Short mmCIF file of C-alpha atoms and ligand atoms in Angstrom, two decimals:
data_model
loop_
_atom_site.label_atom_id
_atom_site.label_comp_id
_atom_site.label_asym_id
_atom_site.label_seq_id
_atom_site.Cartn_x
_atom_site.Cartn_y
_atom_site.Cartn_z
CA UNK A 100 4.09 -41.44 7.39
CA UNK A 101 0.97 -42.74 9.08
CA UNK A 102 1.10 -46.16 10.61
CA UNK A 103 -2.24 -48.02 10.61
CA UNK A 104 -2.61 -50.31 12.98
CA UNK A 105 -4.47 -53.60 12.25
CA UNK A 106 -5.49 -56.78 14.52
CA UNK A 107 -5.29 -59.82 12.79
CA UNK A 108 -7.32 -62.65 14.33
CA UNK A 109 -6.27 -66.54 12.26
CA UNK A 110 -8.56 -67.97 14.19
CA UNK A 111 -7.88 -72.27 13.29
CA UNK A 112 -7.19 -74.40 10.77
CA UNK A 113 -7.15 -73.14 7.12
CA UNK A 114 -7.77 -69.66 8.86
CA UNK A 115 -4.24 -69.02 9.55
CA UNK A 116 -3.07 -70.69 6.36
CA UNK A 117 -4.84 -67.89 4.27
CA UNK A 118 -4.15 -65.59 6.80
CA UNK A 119 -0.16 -66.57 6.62
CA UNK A 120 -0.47 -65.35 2.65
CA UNK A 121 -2.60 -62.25 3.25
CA UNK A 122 -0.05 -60.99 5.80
CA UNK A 123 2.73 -61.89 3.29
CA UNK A 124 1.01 -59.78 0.70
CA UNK A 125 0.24 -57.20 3.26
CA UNK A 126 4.01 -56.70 3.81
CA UNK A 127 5.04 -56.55 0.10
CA UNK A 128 2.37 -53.91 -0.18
CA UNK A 129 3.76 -52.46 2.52
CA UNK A 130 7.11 -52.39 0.83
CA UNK A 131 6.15 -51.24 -2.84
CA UNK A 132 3.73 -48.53 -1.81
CA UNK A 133 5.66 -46.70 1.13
CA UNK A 134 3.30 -47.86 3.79
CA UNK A 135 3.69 -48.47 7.44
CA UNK A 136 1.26 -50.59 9.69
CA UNK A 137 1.37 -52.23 13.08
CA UNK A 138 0.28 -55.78 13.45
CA UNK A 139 -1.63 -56.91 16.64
CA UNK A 140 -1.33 -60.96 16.57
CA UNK A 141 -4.40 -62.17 18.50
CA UNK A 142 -5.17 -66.13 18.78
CA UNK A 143 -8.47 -67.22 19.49
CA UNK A 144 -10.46 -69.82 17.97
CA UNK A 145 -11.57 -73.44 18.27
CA UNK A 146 -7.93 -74.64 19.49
CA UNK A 147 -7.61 -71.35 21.67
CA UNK A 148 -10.62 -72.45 23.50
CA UNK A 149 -9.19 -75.61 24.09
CA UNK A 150 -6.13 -74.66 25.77
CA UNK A 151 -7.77 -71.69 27.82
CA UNK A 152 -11.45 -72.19 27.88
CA UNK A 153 -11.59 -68.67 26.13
CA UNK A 154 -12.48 -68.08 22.71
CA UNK A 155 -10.13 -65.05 22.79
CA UNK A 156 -7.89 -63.37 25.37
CA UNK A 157 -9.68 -61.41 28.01
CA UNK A 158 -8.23 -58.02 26.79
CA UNK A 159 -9.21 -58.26 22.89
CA UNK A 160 -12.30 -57.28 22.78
CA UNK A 161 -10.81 -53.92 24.03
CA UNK A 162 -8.13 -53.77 21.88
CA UNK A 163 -10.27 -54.47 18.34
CA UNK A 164 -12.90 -51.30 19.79
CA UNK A 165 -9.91 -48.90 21.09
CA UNK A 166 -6.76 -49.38 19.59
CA UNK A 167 -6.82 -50.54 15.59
CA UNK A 168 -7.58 -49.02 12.48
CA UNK A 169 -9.34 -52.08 11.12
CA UNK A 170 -9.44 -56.29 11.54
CA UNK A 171 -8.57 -59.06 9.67
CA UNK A 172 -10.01 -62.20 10.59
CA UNK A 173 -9.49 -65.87 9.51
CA UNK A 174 -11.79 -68.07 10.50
CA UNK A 175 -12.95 -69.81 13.47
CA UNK A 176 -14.23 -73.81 14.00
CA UNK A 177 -17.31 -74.13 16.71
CA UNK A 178 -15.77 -73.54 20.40
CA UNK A 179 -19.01 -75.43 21.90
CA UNK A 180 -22.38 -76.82 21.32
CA UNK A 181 -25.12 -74.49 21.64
CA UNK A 182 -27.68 -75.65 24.27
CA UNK A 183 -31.29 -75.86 23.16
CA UNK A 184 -32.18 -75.16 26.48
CA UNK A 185 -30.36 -71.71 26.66
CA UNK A 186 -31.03 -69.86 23.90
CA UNK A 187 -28.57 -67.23 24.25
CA UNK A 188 -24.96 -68.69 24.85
CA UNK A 189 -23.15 -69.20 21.52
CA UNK A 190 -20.42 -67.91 19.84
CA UNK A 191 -19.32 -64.80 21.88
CA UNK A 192 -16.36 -63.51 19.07
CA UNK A 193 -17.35 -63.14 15.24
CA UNK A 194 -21.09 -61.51 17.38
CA UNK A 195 -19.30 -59.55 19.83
CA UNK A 196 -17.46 -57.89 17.52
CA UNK A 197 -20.47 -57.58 15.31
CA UNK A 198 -22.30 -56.60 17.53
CA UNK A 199 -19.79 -55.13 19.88
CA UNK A 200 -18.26 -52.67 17.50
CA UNK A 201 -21.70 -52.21 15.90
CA UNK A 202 -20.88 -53.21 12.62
CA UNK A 203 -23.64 -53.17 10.31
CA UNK A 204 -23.19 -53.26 6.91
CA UNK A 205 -21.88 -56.43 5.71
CA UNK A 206 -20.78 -56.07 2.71
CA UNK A 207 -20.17 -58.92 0.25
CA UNK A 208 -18.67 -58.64 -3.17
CA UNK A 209 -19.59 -61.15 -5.75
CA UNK A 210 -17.51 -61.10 -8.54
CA UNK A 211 -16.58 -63.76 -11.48
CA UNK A 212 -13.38 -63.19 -12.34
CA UNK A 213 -11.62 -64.07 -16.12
CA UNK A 214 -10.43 -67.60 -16.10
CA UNK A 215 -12.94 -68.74 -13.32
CA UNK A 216 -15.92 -70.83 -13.94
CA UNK A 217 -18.64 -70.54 -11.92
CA UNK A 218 -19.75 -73.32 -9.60
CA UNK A 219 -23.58 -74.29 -10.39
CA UNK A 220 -22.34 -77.77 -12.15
CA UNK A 221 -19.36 -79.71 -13.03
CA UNK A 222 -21.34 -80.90 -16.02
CA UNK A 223 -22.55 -77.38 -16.82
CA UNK A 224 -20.43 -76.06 -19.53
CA UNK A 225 -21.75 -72.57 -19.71
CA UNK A 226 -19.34 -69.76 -18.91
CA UNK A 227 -20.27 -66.11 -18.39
CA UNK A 228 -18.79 -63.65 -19.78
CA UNK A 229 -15.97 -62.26 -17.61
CA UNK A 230 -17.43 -58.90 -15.94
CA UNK A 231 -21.11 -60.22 -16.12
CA UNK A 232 -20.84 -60.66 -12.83
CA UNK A 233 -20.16 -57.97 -10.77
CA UNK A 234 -22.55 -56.82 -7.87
CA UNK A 235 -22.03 -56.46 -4.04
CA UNK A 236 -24.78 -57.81 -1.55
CA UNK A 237 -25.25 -55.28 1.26
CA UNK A 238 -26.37 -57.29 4.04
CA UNK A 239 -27.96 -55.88 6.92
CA UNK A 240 -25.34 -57.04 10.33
CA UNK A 241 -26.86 -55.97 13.87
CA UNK A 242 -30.43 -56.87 13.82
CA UNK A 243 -33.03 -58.86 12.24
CA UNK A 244 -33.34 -63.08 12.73
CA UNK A 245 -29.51 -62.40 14.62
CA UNK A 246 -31.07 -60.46 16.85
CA UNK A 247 -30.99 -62.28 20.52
CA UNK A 248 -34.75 -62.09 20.91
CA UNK A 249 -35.20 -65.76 20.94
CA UNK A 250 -36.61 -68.12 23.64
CA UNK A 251 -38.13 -71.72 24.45
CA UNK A 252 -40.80 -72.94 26.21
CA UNK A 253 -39.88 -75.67 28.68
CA UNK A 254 -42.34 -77.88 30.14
CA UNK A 255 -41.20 -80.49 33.18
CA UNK A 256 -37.62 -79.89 31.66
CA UNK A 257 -38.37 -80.36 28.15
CA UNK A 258 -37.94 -78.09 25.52
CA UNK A 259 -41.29 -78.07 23.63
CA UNK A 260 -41.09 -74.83 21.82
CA UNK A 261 -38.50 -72.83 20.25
CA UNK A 262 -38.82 -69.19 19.05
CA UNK A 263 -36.77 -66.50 16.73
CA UNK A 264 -38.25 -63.28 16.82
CA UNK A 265 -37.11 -60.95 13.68
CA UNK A 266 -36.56 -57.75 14.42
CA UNK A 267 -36.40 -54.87 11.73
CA UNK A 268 -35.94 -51.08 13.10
CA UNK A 269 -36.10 -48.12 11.20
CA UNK A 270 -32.59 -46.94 12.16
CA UNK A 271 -30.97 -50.30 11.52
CA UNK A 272 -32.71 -50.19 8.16
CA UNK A 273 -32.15 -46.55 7.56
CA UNK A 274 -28.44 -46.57 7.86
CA UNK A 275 -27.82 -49.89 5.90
CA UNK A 276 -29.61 -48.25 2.83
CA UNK A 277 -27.99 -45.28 3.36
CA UNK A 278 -24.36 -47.33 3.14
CA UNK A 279 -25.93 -49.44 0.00
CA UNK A 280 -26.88 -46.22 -1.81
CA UNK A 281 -23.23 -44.66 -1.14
CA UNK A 282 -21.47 -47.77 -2.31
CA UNK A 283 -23.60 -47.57 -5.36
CA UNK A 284 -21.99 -43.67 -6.16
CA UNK A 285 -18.38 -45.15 -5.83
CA UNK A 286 -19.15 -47.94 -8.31
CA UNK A 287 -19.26 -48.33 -12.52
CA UNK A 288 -23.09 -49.70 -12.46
CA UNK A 289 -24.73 -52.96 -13.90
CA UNK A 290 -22.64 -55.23 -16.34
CA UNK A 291 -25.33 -54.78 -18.63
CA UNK A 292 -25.93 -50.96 -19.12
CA UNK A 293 -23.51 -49.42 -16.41
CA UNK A 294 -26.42 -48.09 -14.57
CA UNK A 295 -26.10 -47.21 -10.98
CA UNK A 296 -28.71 -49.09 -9.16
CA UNK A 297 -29.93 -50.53 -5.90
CA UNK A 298 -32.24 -53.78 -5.31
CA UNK A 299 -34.20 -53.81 -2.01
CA UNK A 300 -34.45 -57.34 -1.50
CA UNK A 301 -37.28 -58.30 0.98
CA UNK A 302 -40.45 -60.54 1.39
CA UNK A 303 -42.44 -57.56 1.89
CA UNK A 304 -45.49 -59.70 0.19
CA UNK A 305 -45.66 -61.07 3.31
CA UNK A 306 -43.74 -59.78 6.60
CA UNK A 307 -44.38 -56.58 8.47
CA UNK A 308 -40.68 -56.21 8.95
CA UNK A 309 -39.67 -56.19 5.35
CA UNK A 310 -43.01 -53.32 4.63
CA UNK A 311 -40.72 -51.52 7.11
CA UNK A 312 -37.81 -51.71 5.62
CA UNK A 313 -39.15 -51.23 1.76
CA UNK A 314 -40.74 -48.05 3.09
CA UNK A 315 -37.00 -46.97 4.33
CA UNK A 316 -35.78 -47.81 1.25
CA UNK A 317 -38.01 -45.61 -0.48
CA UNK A 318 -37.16 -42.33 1.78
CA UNK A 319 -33.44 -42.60 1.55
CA UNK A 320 -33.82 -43.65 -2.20
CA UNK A 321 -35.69 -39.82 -2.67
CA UNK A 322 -32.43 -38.66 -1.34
CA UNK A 323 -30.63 -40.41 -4.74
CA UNK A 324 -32.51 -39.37 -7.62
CA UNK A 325 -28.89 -40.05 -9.85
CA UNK A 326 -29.34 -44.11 -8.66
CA UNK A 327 -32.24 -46.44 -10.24
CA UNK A 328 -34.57 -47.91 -7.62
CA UNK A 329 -35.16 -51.73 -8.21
CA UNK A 330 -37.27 -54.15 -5.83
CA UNK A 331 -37.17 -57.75 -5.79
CA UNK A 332 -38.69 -60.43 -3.07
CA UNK A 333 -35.91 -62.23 -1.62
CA UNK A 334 -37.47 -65.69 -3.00
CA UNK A 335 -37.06 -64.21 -6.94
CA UNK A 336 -33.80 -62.48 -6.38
CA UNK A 337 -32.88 -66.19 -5.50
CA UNK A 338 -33.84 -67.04 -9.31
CA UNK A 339 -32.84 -63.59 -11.16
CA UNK A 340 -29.17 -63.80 -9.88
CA UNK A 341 -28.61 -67.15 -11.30
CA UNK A 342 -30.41 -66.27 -14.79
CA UNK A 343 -28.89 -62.77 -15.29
CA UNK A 344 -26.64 -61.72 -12.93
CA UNK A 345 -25.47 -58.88 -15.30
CA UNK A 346 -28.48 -56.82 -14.66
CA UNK A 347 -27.78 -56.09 -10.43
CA UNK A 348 -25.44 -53.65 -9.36
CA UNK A 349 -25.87 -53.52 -4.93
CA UNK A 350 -28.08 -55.36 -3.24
CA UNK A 351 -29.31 -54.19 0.27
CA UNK A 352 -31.46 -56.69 2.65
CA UNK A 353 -32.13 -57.97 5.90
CA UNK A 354 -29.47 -60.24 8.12
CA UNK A 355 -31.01 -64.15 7.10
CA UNK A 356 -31.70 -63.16 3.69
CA UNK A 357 -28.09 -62.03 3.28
CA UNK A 358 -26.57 -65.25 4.93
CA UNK A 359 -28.52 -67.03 2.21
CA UNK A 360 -28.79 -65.14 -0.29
CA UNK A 361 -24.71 -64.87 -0.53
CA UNK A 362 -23.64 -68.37 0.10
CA UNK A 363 -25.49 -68.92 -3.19
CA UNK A 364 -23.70 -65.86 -4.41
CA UNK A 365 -20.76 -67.34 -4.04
CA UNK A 366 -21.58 -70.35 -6.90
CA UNK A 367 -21.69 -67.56 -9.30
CA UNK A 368 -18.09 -66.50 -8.58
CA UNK A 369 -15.87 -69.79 -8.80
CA UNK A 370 -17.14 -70.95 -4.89
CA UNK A 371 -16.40 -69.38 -1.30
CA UNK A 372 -12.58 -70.07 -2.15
CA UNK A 373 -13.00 -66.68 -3.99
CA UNK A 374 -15.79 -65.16 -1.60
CA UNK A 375 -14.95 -62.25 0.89
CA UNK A 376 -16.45 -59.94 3.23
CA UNK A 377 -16.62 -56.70 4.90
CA UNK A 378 -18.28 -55.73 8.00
CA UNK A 379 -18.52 -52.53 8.37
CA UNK A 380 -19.80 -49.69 10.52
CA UNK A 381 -18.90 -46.15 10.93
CA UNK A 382 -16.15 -45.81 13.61
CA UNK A 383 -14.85 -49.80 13.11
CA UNK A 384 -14.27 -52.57 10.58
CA UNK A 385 -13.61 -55.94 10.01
CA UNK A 386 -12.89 -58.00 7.04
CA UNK A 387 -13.19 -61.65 6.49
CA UNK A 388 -13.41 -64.32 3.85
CA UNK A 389 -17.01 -66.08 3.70
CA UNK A 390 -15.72 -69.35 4.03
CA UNK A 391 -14.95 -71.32 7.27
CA UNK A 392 -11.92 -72.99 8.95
CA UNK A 393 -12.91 -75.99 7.27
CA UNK A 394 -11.45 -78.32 9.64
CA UNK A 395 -10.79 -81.01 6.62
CA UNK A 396 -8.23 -79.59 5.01
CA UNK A 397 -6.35 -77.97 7.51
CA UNK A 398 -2.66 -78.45 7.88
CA UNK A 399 -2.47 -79.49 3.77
CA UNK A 400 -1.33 -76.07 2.45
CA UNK A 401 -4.35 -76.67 -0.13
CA UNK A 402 -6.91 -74.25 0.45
CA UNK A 403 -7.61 -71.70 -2.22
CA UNK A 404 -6.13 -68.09 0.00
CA UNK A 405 -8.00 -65.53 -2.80
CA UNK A 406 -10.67 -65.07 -0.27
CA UNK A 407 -8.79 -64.07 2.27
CA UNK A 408 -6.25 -61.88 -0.22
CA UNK A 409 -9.47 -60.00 -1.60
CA UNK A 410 -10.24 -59.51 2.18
CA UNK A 411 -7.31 -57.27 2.55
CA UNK A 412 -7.36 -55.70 -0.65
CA UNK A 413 -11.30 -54.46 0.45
CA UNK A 414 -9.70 -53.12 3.77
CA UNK A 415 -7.34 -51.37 2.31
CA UNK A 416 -9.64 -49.94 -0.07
CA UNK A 417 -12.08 -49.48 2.78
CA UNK A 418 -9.32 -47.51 5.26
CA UNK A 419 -7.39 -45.65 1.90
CA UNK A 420 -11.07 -44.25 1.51
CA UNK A 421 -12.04 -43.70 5.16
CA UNK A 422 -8.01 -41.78 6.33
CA UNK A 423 -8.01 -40.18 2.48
CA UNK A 424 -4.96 -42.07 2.07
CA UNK A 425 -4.15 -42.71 -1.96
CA UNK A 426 -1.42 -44.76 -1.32
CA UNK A 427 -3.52 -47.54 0.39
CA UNK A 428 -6.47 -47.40 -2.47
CA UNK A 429 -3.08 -47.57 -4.97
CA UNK A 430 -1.88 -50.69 -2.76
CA UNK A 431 -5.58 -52.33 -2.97
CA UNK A 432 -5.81 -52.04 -6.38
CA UNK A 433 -2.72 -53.97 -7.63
CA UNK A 434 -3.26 -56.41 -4.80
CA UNK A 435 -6.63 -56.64 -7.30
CA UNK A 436 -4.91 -56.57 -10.45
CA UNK A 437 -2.39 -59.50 -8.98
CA UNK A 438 -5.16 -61.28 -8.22
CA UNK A 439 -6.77 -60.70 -11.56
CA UNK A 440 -3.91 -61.72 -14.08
CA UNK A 441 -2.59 -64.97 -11.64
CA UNK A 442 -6.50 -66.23 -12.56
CA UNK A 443 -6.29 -65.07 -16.48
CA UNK A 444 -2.75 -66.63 -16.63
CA UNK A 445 -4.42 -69.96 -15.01
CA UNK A 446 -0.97 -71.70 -14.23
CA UNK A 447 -1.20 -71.36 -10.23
CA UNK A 448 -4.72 -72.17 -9.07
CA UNK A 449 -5.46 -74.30 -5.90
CA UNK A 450 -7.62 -77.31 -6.59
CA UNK A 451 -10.75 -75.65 -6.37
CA UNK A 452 -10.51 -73.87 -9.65
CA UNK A 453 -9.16 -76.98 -11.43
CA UNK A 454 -5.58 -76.23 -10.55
CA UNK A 455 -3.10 -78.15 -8.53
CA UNK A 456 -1.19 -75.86 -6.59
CA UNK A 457 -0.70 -74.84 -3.45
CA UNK A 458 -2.21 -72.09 -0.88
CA UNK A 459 1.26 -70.75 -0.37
CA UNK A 460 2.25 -71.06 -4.46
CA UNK A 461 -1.17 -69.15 -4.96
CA UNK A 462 0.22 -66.69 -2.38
CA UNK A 463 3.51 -66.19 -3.92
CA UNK A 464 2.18 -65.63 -7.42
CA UNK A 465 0.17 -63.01 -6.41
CA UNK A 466 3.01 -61.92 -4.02
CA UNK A 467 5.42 -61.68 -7.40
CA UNK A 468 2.93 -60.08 -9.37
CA UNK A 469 2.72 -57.09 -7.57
CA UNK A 470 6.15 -56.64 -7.40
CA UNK A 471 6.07 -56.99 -11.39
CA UNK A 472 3.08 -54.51 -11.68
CA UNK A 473 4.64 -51.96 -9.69
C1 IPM B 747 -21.49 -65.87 7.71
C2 IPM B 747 -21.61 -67.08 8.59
C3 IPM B 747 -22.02 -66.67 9.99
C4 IPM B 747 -23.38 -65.99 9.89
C5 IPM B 747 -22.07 -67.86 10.96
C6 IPM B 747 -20.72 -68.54 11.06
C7 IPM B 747 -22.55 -67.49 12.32
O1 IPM B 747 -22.46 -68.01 8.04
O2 IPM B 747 -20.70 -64.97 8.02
O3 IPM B 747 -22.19 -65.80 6.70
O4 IPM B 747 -24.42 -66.65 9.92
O5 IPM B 747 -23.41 -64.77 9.77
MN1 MN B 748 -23.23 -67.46 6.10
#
């Protein structure tokens, strides 16, 4: 048997409360389906920094790039302000592994499940049909507005001007289509007619960057005459997935527009509680739920842990696919289906999606289900 190794990094607050259940359900995966993995504990975070001055231990870094299969990450508060004056000091861990382990597809599911309303208003009684929405936002990781190319102009020790350059190359662009068009082959298709289809999303009206990167999109798309081409401008795909969701499948686009364009995403699926991520490359990859340590509700045991759950069930999906290893696609799909009938059954859902329980109840029932389903 084949043991995968796998760094997990809580990071603070509510991140190692989700990240407690995920590596719950991780072992009773482990146990059902006959797997074997090695766990690499690594602090780091907000509280790390505190101690140590360090976001994360000297060696990590290393170990993330040379000795694991994939990452799990929590989530991590603000270590320190970032001066105006110096443009490039900032966060040096969720970027240098980014970055670092050149991870550039980021790719963001956004899916309502049965039972869940979406989020757009309490008062709004309007509830889509479960499966309506079902696409994944490919956004673009290593370049674009992210990419350090920034500045200021100081004058007698004032900062007077600040700049962001965007940058857009044709290899970052090429291979991020090139991911967005394969995930589009491994999935069923739009809600609406089951066609296989990719949106470029850009503002190609007006930036040079985005003309680039349409004009990408167009040679790799000749390469996948079986997938419909679709192009929206990122200001319109803003509008379209709110009023039909049902008709997008993937969505490829630039870094910013991704940030954006999937924290609004998340509204359509129940909130960030239930929004997760993978960032992904070809020889590393890291998975994450969207939302952050949330400093506020830390230490309550009330934080919804889906996010993070769904997190692992992508990497498992991800590496099962990656090391042809069935049992660990088997393993992410009932981690799916778990998730799927604790939300239909409705009886243990953290306060977020009208329930009262608890993050650890929500991680048990999912944790009992899969036991059941097995
Ligand atoms: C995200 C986050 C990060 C980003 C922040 C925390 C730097 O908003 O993953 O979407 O902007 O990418
Ligand atoms: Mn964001």
């Amino acid at each position: 048997m084949k043991t995968y190794k796998i760094v997990v990094l809580p990071g603070d607050g509510t991140g190692q409360e989700v990240m407690r259940e995920s590596k719950n359900i991780l072992r009773t995966a482990t146990e059902v389906f006959g797997l074997d993995f090695e766990i690499i504990d690594i602090p780091c975070g907000k509280e790390y920094y505190k101690k140590t001055g360090r976001e994360w231990p000297e060696n990590a870094f290393q170990i993330c790039k040379d000795e694991s299969d994939a990452i799990l990450f929590g989530a991590v508060g603000p270590t320190k302000k970032r001066p105006l004056e110096k443009p490039n000091e900032g966060s040096s861990m969720l970027f240098g592994l980014r970055f670092g382990l050149d991870l550039y597809a980021n790719v963001r599911p956004t899916k309502l499940y049965p039972n869940v309303r979406h989020k757009i208003s309490h008062k709004f009684k309007q509830v889509w049909e479960p499966g309506n929405v079902d696409f994944v936002v490919i956004r673009e990781n290593t370049e674009g507005l992210y990419t350090p190319a920034r500045g200021v102009l100081s004058r007698a020790e004032n900062v007077e001007m600040a700049m962001d350059n965007r940058v857009i190359t044709r290899k970052g662009a090429e291979r991020v289509i090139k991911f967005a068009f394969e995930m589009a082959k491994r999935r069923k298709g739009t809600p609406i007619d089951g066609k296989k289809k990719v949106t470029c999303v850009d503002k190609s009206n007006v930036l040079q960057g985005c003309l680039l990167f349409r004009k990408v999109y167009d040679d790799v798309a000749s390469d996948y005459s079986e997938i419909e081409r679709d192009y929206a401008y990122v200001d319109a795909f803003a509008q379209w997935i709110l009023r039909k969701p049902e008709c997008y499948d993937v969505a490829v686009m630039p870094n910013m527009f991704g940030d954006i364009i999937t924290d609004l995403a998340a509204v359509l699926q129940g909130g960030m509680g239930m929004a997760t991520s993978g960032n992904i490359g070809d020889e590393h990859c890291m998975f994450e739920p969207v939302h952050g340590s949330s400093p506020k509700h830390a230490g309550k045991d009330i934080v919804n842990p889906i996010a993070s759950i769904l997190s692992l069930q992508m990497m498992l999906d991800w590496l099962g696919m990656k090391k042809n290893d069935h049992k660990l696609n088997k393993a992410s799909k009932s981690i799916e289906m778990a998730v799927a009938k604790v939300l239909e059954e409705g009886k243990t859902l953290t306060y977020d999606l009208g329930g009262n329980a608890k993050c650890s109840e929500v991680g048990d029932a999912i944790n009992a289900k899969i036991k059941n389903l097995s």
